[in-house]
C-alpha positions as protocol buffer text, in pm:
chain_id: "A"
residue {
  index: 1
  type: MET
  ca { x: -294 y: 816 z: 4 }
}
residue {
  index: 2
  type: GLY
  ca { x: -578 y: 669 z: -201 }
}
residue {
  index: 3
  type: SER
  ca { x: -847 y: 454 z: -44 }
}
residue {
  index: 4
  type: LEU
  ca { x: -741 y: 147 z: -240 }
}
residue {
  index: 5
  type: THR
  ca { x: -398 y: 172 z: -111 }
}
residue {
  index: 6
  type: LYS
  ca { x: -511 y: 200 z: 242 }
}
residue {
  index: 7
  type: ALA
  ca { x: -731 y: -104 z: 204 }
}
residue {
  index: 8
  type: ALA
  ca { x: -451 y: -309 z: 54 }
}
residue {
  index: 9
  type: LEU
  ca { x: -202 y: -202 z: 325 }
}
residue {
  index: 10
  type: THR
  ca { x: -458 y: -296 z: 593 }
}
residue {
  index: 11
  type: CYS
  ca { x: -499 y: -639 z: 446 }
}
residue {
  index: 12
  type: GLY
  ca { x: -120 y: -678 z: 415 }
}
residue {
  index: 13
  type: SER
  ca { x: -67 y: -565 z: 770 }
}
residue {
  index: 14
  type: GLY
  ca { x: -313 y: -824 z: 911 }
}
residue {
  index: 15
  type: SER
  ca { x: -134 y: -1095 z: 705 }
}
residue {
  index: 16
  type: MET
  ca { x: 202 y: -986 z: 842 }
}
residue {
  index: 17
  type: ILE
  ca { x: 74 y: -989 z: 1196 }
}
residue {
  index: 18
  type: ILE
  ca { x: -45 y: -1342 z: 1145 }
}
residue {
  index: 19
  type: LEU
  ca { x: 285 y: -1440 z: 1000 }
}
residue {
  index: 20
  type: VAL
  ca { x: 485 y: -1292 z: 1279 }
}
residue {
  index: 21
  type: SER
  ca { x: 274 y: -1464 z: 1539 }
}
residue {
  index: 22
  type: ILE
  ca { x: 336 y: -1802 z: 1381 }
}
residue {
  index: 23
  type: LEU
  ca { x: 711 y: -1755 z: 1315 }
}
residue {
  index: 24
  type: ILE
  ca { x: 810 y: -1607 z: 1656 }
}
residue {
  index: 25
  type: ASN
  ca { x: 824 y: -1855 z: 1950 }
}
residue {
  index: 26
  type: LEU
  ca { x: 592 y: -1677 z: 2195 }
}
residue {
  index: 27
  type: PRO
  ca { x: 372 y: -1808 z: 2476 }
}
residue {
  index: 28
  type: PHE
  ca { x: 56 y: -1974 z: 2359 }
}
residue {
  index: 29
  type: ALA
  ca { x: -183 y: -1700 z: 2487 }
}
residue {
  index: 30
  type: VAL
  ca { x: 21 y: -1426 z: 2309 }
}
residue {
  index: 31
  type: GLN
  ca { x: 17 y: -1621 z: 1985 }
}
residue {
  index: 32
  type: ILE
  ca { x: -363 y: -1656 z: 1995 }
}
residue {
  index: 33
  type: LEU
  ca { x: -394 y: -1287 z: 2070 }
}
residue {
  index: 34
  type: LEU
  ca { x: -183 y: -1199 z: 1776 }
}
residue {
  index: 35
  type: LEU
  ca { x: -361 y: -1440 z: 1540 }
}
residue {
  index: 36
  type: LEU
  ca { x: -701 y: -1293 z: 1637 }
}
residue {
  index: 37
  type: THR
  ca { x: -570 y: -937 z: 1599 }
}
residue {
  index: 38
  type: GLY
  ca { x: -420 y: -1021 z: 1256 }
}
residue {
  index: 39
  type: LEU
  ca { x: -738 y: -1184 z: 1151 }
}
residue {
  index: 40
  type: ALA
  ca { x: -941 y: -881 z: 1262 }
}
residue {
  index: 41
  type: VAL
  ca { x: -711 y: -637 z: 1073 }
}
residue {
  index: 42
  type: SER
  ca { x: -734 y: -847 z: 758 }
}
residue {
  index: 43
  type: VAL
  ca { x: -1123 y: -875 z: 785 }
}
residue {
  index: 44
  type: TYR
  ca { x: -1132 y: -493 z: 822 }
}
residue {
  index: 45
  type: GLY
  ca { x: -909 y: -448 z: 509 }
}
residue {
  index: 46
  type: VAL
  ca { x: -1140 y: -684 z: 310 }
}
residue {
  index: 47
  type: PHE
  ca { x: -1443 y: -486 z: 442 }
}
residue {
  index: 48
  type: LEU
  ca { x: -1280 y: -165 z: 304 }
}
residue {
  index: 49
  type: LEU
  ca { x: -1220 y: -336 z: -31 }
}
residue {
  index: 50
  type: VAL
  ca { x: -1575 y: -465 z: -52 }
}
residue {
  index: 51
  type: LYS
  ca { x: -1717 y: -118 z: 43 }
}
residue {
  index: 52
  type: MET
  ca { x: -1509 y: 35 z: -242 }
}
residue {
  index: 53
  type: VAL
  ca { x: -1641 y: -217 z: -491 }
}
residue {
  index: 54
  type: VAL
  ca { x: -2008 y: -176 z: -383 }
}
residue {
  index: 55
  type: ASN
  ca { x: -1980 y: 204 z: -389 }
}
residue {
  index: 56
  type: PRO
  ca { x: -1753 y: 296 z: -675 }
}
residue {
  index: 57
  type: ALA
  ca { x: -1908 y: 636 z: -741 }
}
residue {
  index: 58
  type: GLU
  ca { x: -1793 y: 770 z: -409 }
}
residue {
  index: 59
  type: LYS
  ca { x: -1495 y: 999 z: -462 }
}
residue {
  index: 60
  type: SER
  ca { x: -1223 y: 1032 z: -197 }
}
residue {
  index: 61
  type: SER
  ca { x: -1206 y: 1359 z: -20 }
}
residue {
  index: 62
  type: GLU
  ca { x: -852 y: 1410 z: -137 }
}
residue {
  index: 63
  type: PRO
  ca { x: -834 y: 1655 z: -433 }
}
residue {
  index: 64
  type: LEU
  ca { x: -663 y: 1519 z: -738 }
}
residue {
  index: 65
  type: ILE
  ca { x: -352 y: 1700 z: -837 }
}
residue {
  index: 66
  type: GLU
  ca { x: -340 y: 1759 z: -1215 }
}
residue {
  index: 67
  type: GLN
  ca { x: 7 y: 1705 z: -1356 }
}
residue {
  index: 68
  type: VAL
  ca { x: 135 y: 1972 z: -1593 }
}
residue {
  index: 69
  type: PRO
  ca { x: 315 y: 1818 z: -1883 }
}
residue {
  index: 70
  type: THR
  ca { x: 681 y: 1896 z: -1869 }
}
residue {
  index: 71
  type: GLN
  ca { x: 923 y: 1930 z: -2150 }
}
residue {
  index: 72
  type: ALA
  ca { x: 1196 y: 1670 z: -2190 }
}
residue {
  index: 73
  type: PRO
  ca { x: 1535 y: 1801 z: -2088 }
}
residue {
  index: 74
  type: LYS
  ca { x: 1758 y: 1896 z: -2377 }
}
residue {
  index: 75
  type: LYS
  ca { x: 2057 y: 1664 z: -2440 }
}
residue {
  index: 76
  type: LYS
  ca { x: 2393 y: 1819 z: -2402 }
}
residue {
  index: 77
  type: LYS
  ca { x: 2627 y: 1793 z: -2701 }
}
residue {
  index: 78
  type: ARG
  ca { x: 2903 y: 1549 z: -2628 }
}
residue {
  index: 79
  type: PRO
  ca { x: 3239 y: 1547 z: -2790 }
}
residue {
  index: 80
  type: THR
  ca { x: 3258 y: 1324 z: -3108 }
}
residue {
  index: 81
  type: SER
  ca { x: 3589 y: 1185 z: -3004 }
}
residue {
  index: 82
  type: THR
  ca { x: 3667 y: 996 z: -2691 }
}
residue {
  index: 83
  type: PHE
  ca { x: 4037 y: 1028 z: -2730 }
}
């Protein structure tokens, strides 16, 4: 998985934690804990995104897989009559 994908998923996860903490009727202390956790996760995701923008020359450690062009499958001849 690419670093941009990881950063975006991290931001989205933090947002979902915040949303769940608001929508579900939980005790006040648990809601505050979930809100703070969601905020921390979102801030970490934004940090990852900013780090990628500041250092764009860094390549990820994952090797890129070159795709070999494939030929289009041949169409089968169909009968000219549908009767």
